[in-house]
Amino acid sequence: MSFLQKTDPDVYGAVQSELGRQRDQLEMIASENFTSLAVMEAMGSVFTNKYAEGYPGRRYYGGCEFADQVEQLARDRAKILFGAERANVQPHSGSSANITAYLALCKPGDRIMGLSLSHGGHLTHGHKVNFSGSLFEAHHYEVDRETERINYDALRKQAMEVRPQLLVGGSSAYPRAWDFEAMGAIARELEIPLLVDMAHFAGLVAAGIHPDPVPHATAVTTTTHKTLRGPRGGLILSGAETGKLINKWNFPGTQGGPFVHVIAAKAVCFLEAQGDAYKKDQHQTVANAKALGAALVERGLRLVSGGTDTHLILVDVTPRKMTGKEAEEILESVGITVNKNTIPFDAESPFVTSGIRIGTPALTTRGMREEQMVEIADIIDRALAAGADGEDLPGLRKRSQALAANFPLYPELA
Ligand code: DSN
């Protein structure tokens, strides 16, 4: 980064500090991951200079020959990876993908029904502070109080009463596998479209270890940077007819010029995701989440729904007489980055919460396995037991630093 260093030492310094932080901390935010250097090179390329409104072969600007080439590669690879008829690779983010999909599948004012944010859903699934809750009449389903899992019979019953014009599936803090066949059946019975936002578990779907929403949903949205391990961005998959509406609502409907540099990086990600090493990593991500969860349960912590089928666990910290906010801060002080998260039927506010969400994608990418997850569970358990001013914390910080040092991040950049 010699050019950046010379031109802007302040930004260069921040980049170096962030690299140091990512190397030194145990990154366990469930929605984060580490892209390959090839993905980053594509993202940092001259395509950032190019305007390319429109789609390959139909642009509103000249000079799009190579932009067409990378966008076509990204589209074709996404279609192969997920077995979809159409792929729109232009959404700047998961939220942008969702705005586009909503407008393609229903009209402002229509009733939509998705999983409540406080039960593991997402802001864009109809929360009142989000566009989705103000443009549409949003209704929410919740998890079952006993099992803390979605009860698809209850969901069907509620959907028959609410009669939404769009059913939304997908989650950001639900540790269990979704039953998209059941959701597809409900949507068909109501003769409405089904939108699935698979942002969190898209990498698991790509590797064939999470139920695949594509055969059951009218459209599937995702981010490309979570388990999928690509650049920050969005993607929409659909059939051919819906694809026409999606394209129209993406551009000119909700976006202007696409980020061609990010699309180039998405193409690289979709190629990487077709390889055996990638599939092995996705399997290991789930195995690591299960191992971490089991080790925490052995140490007396409670997991929402009793476990996980995915890349994340949701830990109820109330048995430790603390809030999610306090737990997040204590873990940060020993070098483990997680986020506070509401748990179903939480008595605390979303800023305080009773839980923490812990994910394994990033550390799995660094090469960690079950053995390291047990070590991390032990550090977490002891740190929470020690509390904010515990004298054990510096020693625990050393243990997490030792783990990070044994699994170097981007050694090529050292
Ligand atoms: N903010 C993301 C997450 O952390 O789950 C979802 O968009």
Short mmCIF file of C-alpha atoms and ligand atoms in Angstrom, two decimals:
data_model
loop_
_atom_site.label_atom_id
_atom_site.label_comp_id
_atom_site.label_asym_id
_atom_site.label_seq_id
_atom_site.Cartn_x
_atom_site.Cartn_y
_atom_site.Cartn_z
CA MET A 1 0.00 0.00 0.00
CA SER A 2 2.89 2.36 -0.75
CA PHE A 3 0.71 4.81 -2.71
CA LEU A 4 -1.83 5.10 0.07
CA GLN A 5 0.90 5.44 2.65
CA LYS A 6 2.42 8.37 0.76
CA THR A 7 -0.83 10.16 -0.16
CA ASP A 8 -2.76 9.72 3.04
CA PRO A 9 -0.85 8.46 6.07
CA ASP A 10 -3.97 8.83 8.24
CA VAL A 11 -6.10 6.42 6.21
CA TYR A 12 -3.08 4.15 5.70
CA GLY A 13 -2.60 4.09 9.47
CA ALA A 14 -6.24 3.16 10.04
CA VAL A 15 -6.02 0.33 7.48
CA GLN A 16 -2.89 -1.03 9.14
CA SER A 17 -4.49 -0.79 12.58
CA GLU A 18 -7.58 -2.63 11.33
CA LEU A 19 -5.41 -5.37 9.82
CA GLY A 20 -3.67 -5.64 13.19
CA ARG A 21 -7.02 -5.83 15.01
CA GLN A 22 -8.34 -8.52 12.67
CA ARG A 23 -5.15 -10.55 13.13
CA ASP A 24 -4.98 -10.18 16.88
CA GLN A 25 -8.64 -10.66 17.86
CA LEU A 26 -10.75 -13.81 17.63
CA GLU A 27 -13.44 -12.61 15.21
CA MET A 28 -16.70 -14.34 16.11
CA ILE A 29 -19.36 -12.00 14.73
CA ALA A 30 -21.58 -14.47 12.89
CA SER A 31 -22.02 -12.22 9.83
CA GLU A 32 -18.29 -11.64 9.27
CA ASN A 33 -15.64 -13.58 7.42
CA PHE A 34 -12.25 -13.10 5.74
CA THR A 35 -12.24 -12.93 1.94
CA SER A 36 -9.38 -14.30 -0.10
CA LEU A 37 -6.72 -11.89 -1.31
CA ALA A 38 -7.93 -12.61 -4.86
CA VAL A 39 -11.37 -11.23 -3.92
CA MET A 40 -9.73 -8.15 -2.42
CA GLU A 41 -7.56 -7.60 -5.52
CA ALA A 42 -10.63 -7.65 -7.76
CA MET A 43 -12.36 -5.21 -5.42
CA GLY A 44 -9.41 -2.86 -5.39
CA SER A 45 -9.15 -2.84 -9.20
CA VAL A 46 -9.65 -0.22 -11.93
CA PHE A 47 -13.27 -1.33 -12.31
CA THR A 48 -14.00 1.13 -9.50
CA ASN A 49 -13.57 3.86 -12.16
CA LYS A 50 -16.31 2.56 -14.46
CA TYR A 51 -19.96 3.54 -14.86
CA ALA A 52 -22.08 0.74 -16.31
CA GLU A 53 -25.77 1.50 -15.73
CA GLY A 54 -27.86 -1.17 -17.38
CA TYR A 55 -27.00 -4.83 -17.86
CA PRO A 56 -24.46 -6.72 -20.02
CA GLY A 57 -25.12 -5.94 -23.69
CA ARG A 58 -27.61 -3.15 -22.78
CA ARG A 59 -25.71 -0.32 -21.10
CA TYR A 60 -26.30 3.41 -20.91
CA TYR A 61 -22.54 4.12 -21.17
CA GLY A 62 -19.80 3.39 -23.67
CA GLY A 63 -16.67 1.43 -22.82
CA CYS A 64 -18.50 -1.37 -21.02
CA GLU A 65 -16.93 -4.30 -22.87
CA PHE A 66 -14.96 -5.55 -19.86
CA ALA A 67 -17.61 -4.57 -17.34
CA ASP A 68 -19.94 -6.80 -19.40
CA GLN A 69 -17.39 -9.57 -19.23
CA VAL A 70 -17.10 -9.59 -15.42
CA GLU A 71 -20.83 -9.11 -14.82
CA GLN A 72 -21.63 -12.01 -17.16
CA LEU A 73 -19.05 -14.16 -15.38
CA ALA A 74 -20.57 -13.27 -12.00
CA ARG A 75 -24.11 -13.99 -13.21
CA ASP A 76 -23.22 -17.31 -14.84
CA ARG A 77 -21.22 -18.49 -11.84
CA ALA A 78 -23.95 -17.52 -9.37
CA LYS A 79 -26.52 -19.42 -11.46
CA ILE A 80 -24.32 -22.53 -11.51
CA LEU A 81 -23.47 -22.28 -7.80
CA PHE A 82 -27.09 -22.03 -6.67
CA GLY A 83 -28.89 -23.77 -9.53
CA ALA A 84 -30.98 -20.68 -10.30
CA GLU A 85 -32.37 -19.58 -13.66
CA ARG A 86 -31.52 -15.90 -13.14
CA ALA A 87 -29.02 -14.01 -11.01
CA ASN A 88 -28.84 -10.25 -10.49
CA VAL A 89 -25.38 -9.45 -9.10
CA GLN A 90 -25.82 -5.67 -8.88
CA PRO A 91 -27.38 -5.04 -5.42
CA HIS A 92 -24.97 -3.01 -3.33
CA SER A 93 -26.01 -4.82 -0.15
CA GLY A 94 -28.45 -7.26 1.37
CA SER A 95 -30.83 -4.40 2.20
CA SER A 96 -30.70 -3.17 -1.41
CA ALA A 97 -31.39 -6.70 -2.61
CA ASN A 98 -34.40 -6.87 -0.29
CA ILE A 99 -35.85 -3.50 -1.37
CA THR A 100 -35.60 -4.63 -4.99
CA ALA A 101 -37.16 -8.00 -4.26
CA TYR A 102 -40.08 -6.53 -2.27
CA LEU A 103 -40.92 -4.07 -5.03
CA ALA A 104 -40.69 -6.82 -7.65
CA LEU A 105 -42.93 -9.20 -5.68
CA CYS A 106 -45.53 -6.89 -4.12
CA LYS A 107 -46.73 -3.28 -3.93
CA PRO A 108 -46.27 -0.61 -1.24
CA GLY A 109 -49.12 -0.94 1.24
CA ASP A 110 -49.32 -4.74 0.83
CA ARG A 111 -49.18 -7.07 3.83
CA ILE A 112 -45.85 -8.85 4.33
CA MET A 113 -45.04 -11.45 6.97
CA GLY A 114 -41.53 -12.32 8.17
CA LEU A 115 -39.71 -13.53 11.29
CA SER A 116 -39.63 -10.93 14.05
CA LEU A 117 -36.24 -9.23 14.53
CA SER A 118 -36.22 -10.07 18.22
CA HIS A 119 -36.73 -13.76 17.37
CA GLY A 120 -33.86 -13.87 14.88
CA GLY A 121 -35.27 -12.09 11.80
CA HIS A 122 -33.84 -8.97 10.17
CA LEU A 123 -34.61 -5.24 10.12
CA THR A 124 -35.57 -5.48 6.45
CA HIS A 125 -38.16 -8.16 7.18
CA GLY A 126 -40.74 -5.58 8.24
CA HIS A 127 -39.32 -3.82 11.29
CA LYS A 128 -41.08 -0.51 11.98
CA VAL A 129 -37.87 1.58 11.90
CA ASN A 130 -36.94 0.18 8.47
CA PHE A 131 -38.30 0.93 4.96
CA SER A 132 -39.89 -2.52 5.00
CA GLY A 133 -42.04 -1.62 8.01
CA SER A 134 -43.06 1.78 6.65
CA LEU A 135 -43.69 0.91 3.00
CA PHE A 136 -45.59 -2.28 3.80
CA GLU A 137 -48.08 -3.45 6.39
CA ALA A 138 -45.74 -5.74 8.27
CA HIS A 139 -46.77 -8.76 10.35
CA HIS A 140 -44.39 -11.07 12.15
CA TYR A 141 -44.22 -14.68 13.17
CA GLU A 142 -42.15 -15.78 16.15
CA VAL A 143 -40.42 -18.91 17.39
CA ASP A 144 -42.22 -21.32 19.70
CA ARG A 145 -41.76 -20.39 23.39
CA GLU A 146 -40.85 -23.95 24.41
CA THR A 147 -38.62 -25.14 21.58
CA GLU A 148 -37.37 -21.71 20.47
CA ARG A 149 -37.74 -23.01 16.91
CA ILE A 150 -40.16 -22.01 14.18
CA ASN A 151 -43.34 -24.08 14.35
CA TYR A 152 -44.44 -24.30 10.73
CA ASP A 153 -47.99 -25.38 11.63
CA ALA A 154 -48.38 -22.27 13.79
CA LEU A 155 -46.83 -20.16 11.02
CA ARG A 156 -49.33 -21.58 8.53
CA LYS A 157 -52.25 -20.88 10.87
CA GLN A 158 -51.09 -17.28 11.39
CA ALA A 159 -50.56 -16.79 7.66
CA MET A 160 -54.12 -18.03 6.96
CA GLU A 161 -55.43 -15.39 9.37
CA VAL A 162 -53.19 -12.49 8.27
CA ARG A 163 -53.36 -13.39 4.57
CA PRO A 164 -50.11 -11.60 3.65
CA GLN A 165 -49.39 -10.73 0.05
CA LEU A 166 -45.74 -11.80 0.54
CA LEU A 167 -44.25 -14.39 2.87
CA VAL A 168 -40.65 -13.77 3.94
CA GLY A 169 -38.23 -16.40 5.25
CA GLY A 170 -34.63 -16.13 6.44
CA SER A 171 -32.90 -14.83 9.52
CA SER A 172 -29.86 -13.21 11.04
CA ALA A 173 -29.88 -14.84 14.48
CA TYR A 174 -31.74 -18.13 14.19
CA PRO A 175 -29.41 -21.07 14.79
CA ARG A 176 -31.63 -23.73 13.24
CA ALA A 177 -32.08 -24.94 9.66
CA TRP A 178 -35.12 -23.56 7.84
CA ASP A 179 -37.81 -25.77 6.33
CA PHE A 180 -38.28 -24.08 2.96
CA GLU A 181 -40.46 -26.88 1.66
CA ALA A 182 -42.99 -26.06 4.40
CA MET A 183 -42.75 -22.33 3.66
CA GLY A 184 -43.18 -22.92 -0.06
CA ALA A 185 -46.30 -25.00 0.63
CA ILE A 186 -47.80 -22.19 2.76
CA ALA A 187 -47.07 -19.61 0.06
CA ARG A 188 -48.60 -21.84 -2.63
CA GLU A 189 -51.71 -22.43 -0.52
CA LEU A 190 -52.14 -18.67 -0.19
CA GLU A 191 -51.16 -18.14 -3.84
CA ILE A 192 -48.54 -15.58 -2.85
CA PRO A 193 -44.82 -15.28 -3.55
CA LEU A 194 -42.20 -16.51 -1.09
CA LEU A 195 -39.07 -14.42 -0.60
CA VAL A 196 -36.15 -16.04 1.21
CA ASP A 197 -33.27 -13.94 2.52
CA MET A 198 -30.48 -16.50 2.95
CA ALA A 199 -27.77 -13.92 3.69
CA HIS A 200 -26.52 -15.64 6.82
CA PHE A 201 -26.36 -19.19 5.54
CA ALA A 202 -25.74 -18.73 1.78
CA GLY A 203 -22.30 -20.36 2.06
CA LEU A 204 -23.88 -23.39 3.72
CA VAL A 205 -26.48 -23.56 0.93
CA ALA A 206 -23.71 -23.32 -1.69
CA ALA A 207 -21.96 -26.26 -0.01
CA GLY A 208 -25.17 -28.31 0.18
CA ILE A 209 -25.33 -28.44 3.99
CA HIS A 210 -28.36 -26.22 4.63
CA PRO A 211 -31.79 -26.77 2.99
CA ASP A 212 -31.83 -25.02 -0.37
CA PRO A 213 -34.45 -22.26 -0.72
CA VAL A 214 -34.04 -21.88 -4.50
CA PRO A 215 -36.50 -24.63 -5.57
CA HIS A 216 -39.19 -23.33 -3.17
CA ALA A 217 -38.92 -19.52 -3.28
CA THR A 218 -40.08 -17.02 -5.89
CA ALA A 219 -36.90 -15.04 -5.21
CA VAL A 220 -33.88 -15.55 -2.97
CA THR A 221 -31.77 -12.65 -1.73
CA THR A 222 -28.41 -12.78 -0.02
CA THR A 223 -25.38 -10.79 0.91
CA THR A 224 -22.12 -12.06 -0.53
CA HIS A 225 -19.83 -11.37 2.43
CA LYS A 226 -21.07 -13.55 5.28
CA THR A 227 -20.69 -17.35 5.18
CA LEU A 228 -20.41 -16.96 1.39
CA ARG A 229 -16.98 -15.24 1.96
CA GLY A 230 -17.04 -12.79 -0.92
CA PRO A 231 -16.92 -8.97 -1.07
CA ARG A 232 -19.51 -6.84 0.75
CA GLY A 233 -22.56 -6.82 -1.54
CA GLY A 234 -25.87 -8.39 -2.50
CA LEU A 235 -27.29 -10.94 -4.93
CA ILE A 236 -30.80 -11.93 -6.05
CA LEU A 237 -31.69 -15.32 -7.52
CA SER A 238 -34.98 -16.15 -9.22
CA GLY A 239 -36.75 -17.79 -12.12
CA ALA A 240 -36.82 -16.21 -15.57
CA GLU A 241 -40.13 -14.30 -15.32
CA THR A 242 -39.46 -12.91 -11.83
CA GLY A 243 -35.91 -12.13 -12.99
CA LYS A 244 -37.26 -9.55 -15.47
CA LEU A 245 -39.04 -7.70 -12.65
CA ILE A 246 -36.02 -7.99 -10.38
CA ASN A 247 -33.77 -6.49 -13.04
CA LYS A 248 -36.20 -3.60 -13.60
CA TRP A 249 -36.54 -2.86 -9.87
CA ASN A 250 -32.79 -3.06 -9.31
CA PHE A 251 -32.01 -0.66 -12.14
CA PRO A 252 -33.55 1.83 -12.72
CA GLY A 253 -35.94 1.00 -9.85
CA THR A 254 -33.74 1.36 -6.79
CA GLN A 255 -30.10 1.74 -7.87
CA GLY A 256 -28.03 3.70 -10.36
CA GLY A 257 -24.59 2.60 -11.50
CA PRO A 258 -23.50 -0.85 -10.31
CA PHE A 259 -20.22 -1.29 -8.41
CA VAL A 260 -18.35 -3.12 -11.16
CA HIS A 261 -15.27 -3.64 -8.96
CA VAL A 262 -17.46 -5.41 -6.38
CA ILE A 263 -19.19 -7.42 -9.10
CA ALA A 264 -15.74 -8.56 -10.30
CA ALA A 265 -14.98 -9.66 -6.73
CA LYS A 266 -18.35 -11.46 -6.52
CA ALA A 267 -17.38 -13.39 -9.68
CA VAL A 268 -14.16 -14.50 -7.95
CA CYS A 269 -16.10 -15.55 -4.84
CA PHE A 270 -18.60 -17.59 -6.89
CA LEU A 271 -15.70 -19.39 -8.58
CA GLU A 272 -13.99 -20.11 -5.26
CA ALA A 273 -17.27 -21.40 -3.83
CA GLN A 274 -17.41 -24.14 -6.46
CA GLY A 275 -14.19 -25.71 -5.17
CA ASP A 276 -13.79 -28.64 -2.78
CA ALA A 277 -11.72 -26.65 -0.27
CA TYR A 278 -14.59 -24.17 0.08
CA LYS A 279 -17.13 -26.93 0.69
CA LYS A 280 -14.85 -28.49 3.31
CA ASP A 281 -14.59 -25.12 5.07
CA GLN A 282 -18.37 -24.73 5.16
CA HIS A 283 -18.76 -28.20 6.71
CA GLN A 284 -16.08 -27.32 9.24
CA THR A 285 -17.84 -24.02 10.05
CA VAL A 286 -20.94 -25.95 11.17
CA ALA A 287 -18.88 -28.60 12.97
CA ASN A 288 -17.06 -25.80 14.81
CA ALA A 289 -20.33 -24.10 15.83
CA LYS A 290 -21.64 -27.41 17.18
CA ALA A 291 -18.38 -28.07 19.07
CA LEU A 292 -18.34 -24.56 20.54
CA GLY A 293 -21.99 -24.84 21.57
CA ALA A 294 -21.50 -28.25 23.20
CA ALA A 295 -18.44 -27.03 25.12
CA LEU A 296 -20.35 -23.98 26.40
CA VAL A 297 -23.28 -26.16 27.49
CA GLU A 298 -20.83 -28.44 29.35
CA ARG A 299 -19.68 -25.32 31.18
CA GLY A 300 -23.23 -24.44 32.25
CA LEU A 301 -24.31 -21.92 29.61
CA ARG A 302 -27.68 -22.13 27.85
CA LEU A 303 -28.05 -22.12 24.06
CA VAL A 304 -31.25 -20.80 22.52
CA SER A 305 -33.08 -23.80 20.96
CA GLY A 306 -30.58 -26.09 22.69
CA GLY A 307 -28.00 -26.07 19.91
CA THR A 308 -27.35 -25.24 16.28
CA ASP A 309 -27.56 -26.60 12.73
CA THR A 310 -25.65 -23.67 11.27
CA HIS A 311 -22.65 -21.36 11.61
CA LEU A 312 -23.94 -19.58 14.72
CA ILE A 313 -25.06 -20.10 18.28
CA LEU A 314 -27.19 -17.79 20.38
CA VAL A 315 -26.15 -17.87 24.04
CA ASP A 316 -28.52 -16.85 26.81
CA VAL A 317 -26.28 -15.13 29.40
CA THR A 318 -28.98 -14.55 32.02
CA PRO A 319 -27.89 -17.62 34.05
CA ARG A 320 -24.66 -15.66 34.62
CA LYS A 321 -26.68 -12.73 36.01
CA MET A 322 -25.46 -10.39 33.30
CA THR A 323 -26.77 -8.75 30.12
CA GLY A 324 -25.66 -9.37 26.54
CA LYS A 325 -24.10 -5.90 26.52
CA GLU A 326 -21.95 -6.71 29.54
CA ALA A 327 -20.97 -10.09 28.11
CA GLU A 328 -19.98 -8.50 24.78
CA GLU A 329 -17.76 -5.97 26.57
CA ILE A 330 -16.07 -8.58 28.78
CA LEU A 331 -15.34 -10.83 25.80
CA GLU A 332 -13.95 -7.91 23.79
CA SER A 333 -11.55 -7.23 26.67
CA VAL A 334 -10.14 -10.76 26.33
CA GLY A 335 -9.83 -10.51 22.56
CA ILE A 336 -13.03 -12.24 21.45
CA THR A 337 -15.33 -10.13 19.26
CA VAL A 338 -19.02 -11.08 19.38
CA ASN A 339 -22.25 -9.08 19.39
CA LYS A 340 -24.96 -8.71 21.96
CA ASN A 341 -28.23 -10.06 20.62
CA THR A 342 -31.82 -10.31 21.79
CA ILE A 343 -33.00 -13.81 22.56
CA PRO A 344 -36.62 -14.88 21.94
CA PHE A 345 -39.04 -13.26 24.44
CA ASP A 346 -36.18 -11.08 25.72
CA ALA A 347 -37.03 -8.81 28.65
CA GLU A 348 -34.13 -6.44 27.80
CA SER A 349 -34.03 -3.76 25.10
CA PRO A 350 -32.18 -4.44 21.79
CA PHE A 351 -29.36 -2.18 23.04
CA VAL A 352 -28.89 -4.22 26.22
CA THR A 353 -30.21 -7.73 25.42
CA SER A 354 -29.98 -11.02 27.30
CA GLY A 355 -27.82 -12.86 24.80
CA ILE A 356 -24.75 -12.95 22.64
CA ARG A 357 -24.54 -14.27 19.09
CA ILE A 358 -21.36 -16.19 18.28
CA GLY A 359 -20.38 -17.34 14.79
CA THR A 360 -17.60 -19.56 13.50
CA PRO A 361 -17.14 -18.61 9.79
CA ALA A 362 -14.19 -16.24 10.23
CA LEU A 363 -12.16 -18.43 12.58
CA THR A 364 -12.84 -21.48 10.40
CA THR A 365 -11.43 -19.55 7.44
CA ARG A 366 -8.31 -19.01 9.58
CA GLY A 367 -8.03 -22.79 9.90
CA MET A 368 -9.38 -23.36 13.41
CA ARG A 369 -11.04 -26.68 14.23
CA GLU A 370 -13.05 -28.28 17.06
CA GLU A 371 -10.04 -28.37 19.40
CA GLN A 372 -9.68 -24.58 19.20
CA MET A 373 -13.44 -24.16 19.72
CA VAL A 374 -13.18 -26.00 23.04
CA GLU A 375 -10.30 -23.71 24.07
CA ILE A 376 -12.41 -20.66 23.09
CA ALA A 377 -15.41 -21.99 25.04
CA ASP A 378 -13.19 -22.29 28.08
CA ILE A 379 -11.93 -18.71 27.68
CA ILE A 380 -15.52 -17.44 27.24
CA ASP A 381 -16.75 -19.35 30.29
CA ARG A 382 -13.93 -18.12 32.52
CA ALA A 383 -14.18 -14.53 31.28
CA LEU A 384 -17.92 -14.38 31.98
CA ALA A 385 -17.33 -15.93 35.40
CA ALA A 386 -14.56 -13.40 36.13
CA GLY A 387 -16.80 -10.40 35.32
CA ALA A 388 -15.79 -6.94 34.10
CA ASP A 389 -12.98 -6.36 36.61
CA GLY A 390 -11.92 -9.99 37.03
CA GLU A 391 -8.26 -10.56 37.73
CA ASP A 392 -8.24 -13.56 35.35
CA LEU A 393 -8.94 -11.36 32.31
CA PRO A 394 -5.31 -10.51 31.32
CA GLY A 395 -4.39 -14.21 31.40
CA LEU A 396 -7.42 -15.08 29.27
CA ARG A 397 -6.46 -12.33 26.82
CA LYS A 398 -3.04 -14.01 26.47
CA ARG A 399 -4.73 -17.34 25.71
CA SER A 400 -6.85 -15.82 22.93
CA GLN A 401 -3.79 -14.00 21.52
CA ALA A 402 -1.85 -17.26 21.45
CA LEU A 403 -4.65 -18.89 19.46
CA ALA A 404 -4.74 -15.99 17.00
CA ALA A 405 -0.95 -16.16 16.58
CA ASN A 406 -1.09 -19.90 15.82
CA PHE A 407 -3.61 -19.34 13.00
CA PRO A 408 -2.21 -16.33 11.13
CA LEU A 409 -4.49 -14.18 9.01
CA TYR A 410 -3.13 -13.14 5.59
CA PRO A 411 0.47 -14.23 6.32
CA GLU A 412 1.28 -13.16 2.72
CA LEU A 413 0.76 -9.53 3.77
CA ALA A 414 3.05 -9.67 6.80
N1 DSN B 1 -26.02 -6.90 10.16
C1 DSN B 1 -26.07 -8.27 9.73
C2 DSN B 1 -25.80 -9.22 10.84
O1 DSN B 1 -24.90 -8.96 11.62
O2 DSN B 1 -26.45 -10.24 10.94
C3 DSN B 1 -27.33 -8.59 9.05
O3 DSN B 1 -27.51 -7.72 7.99
#
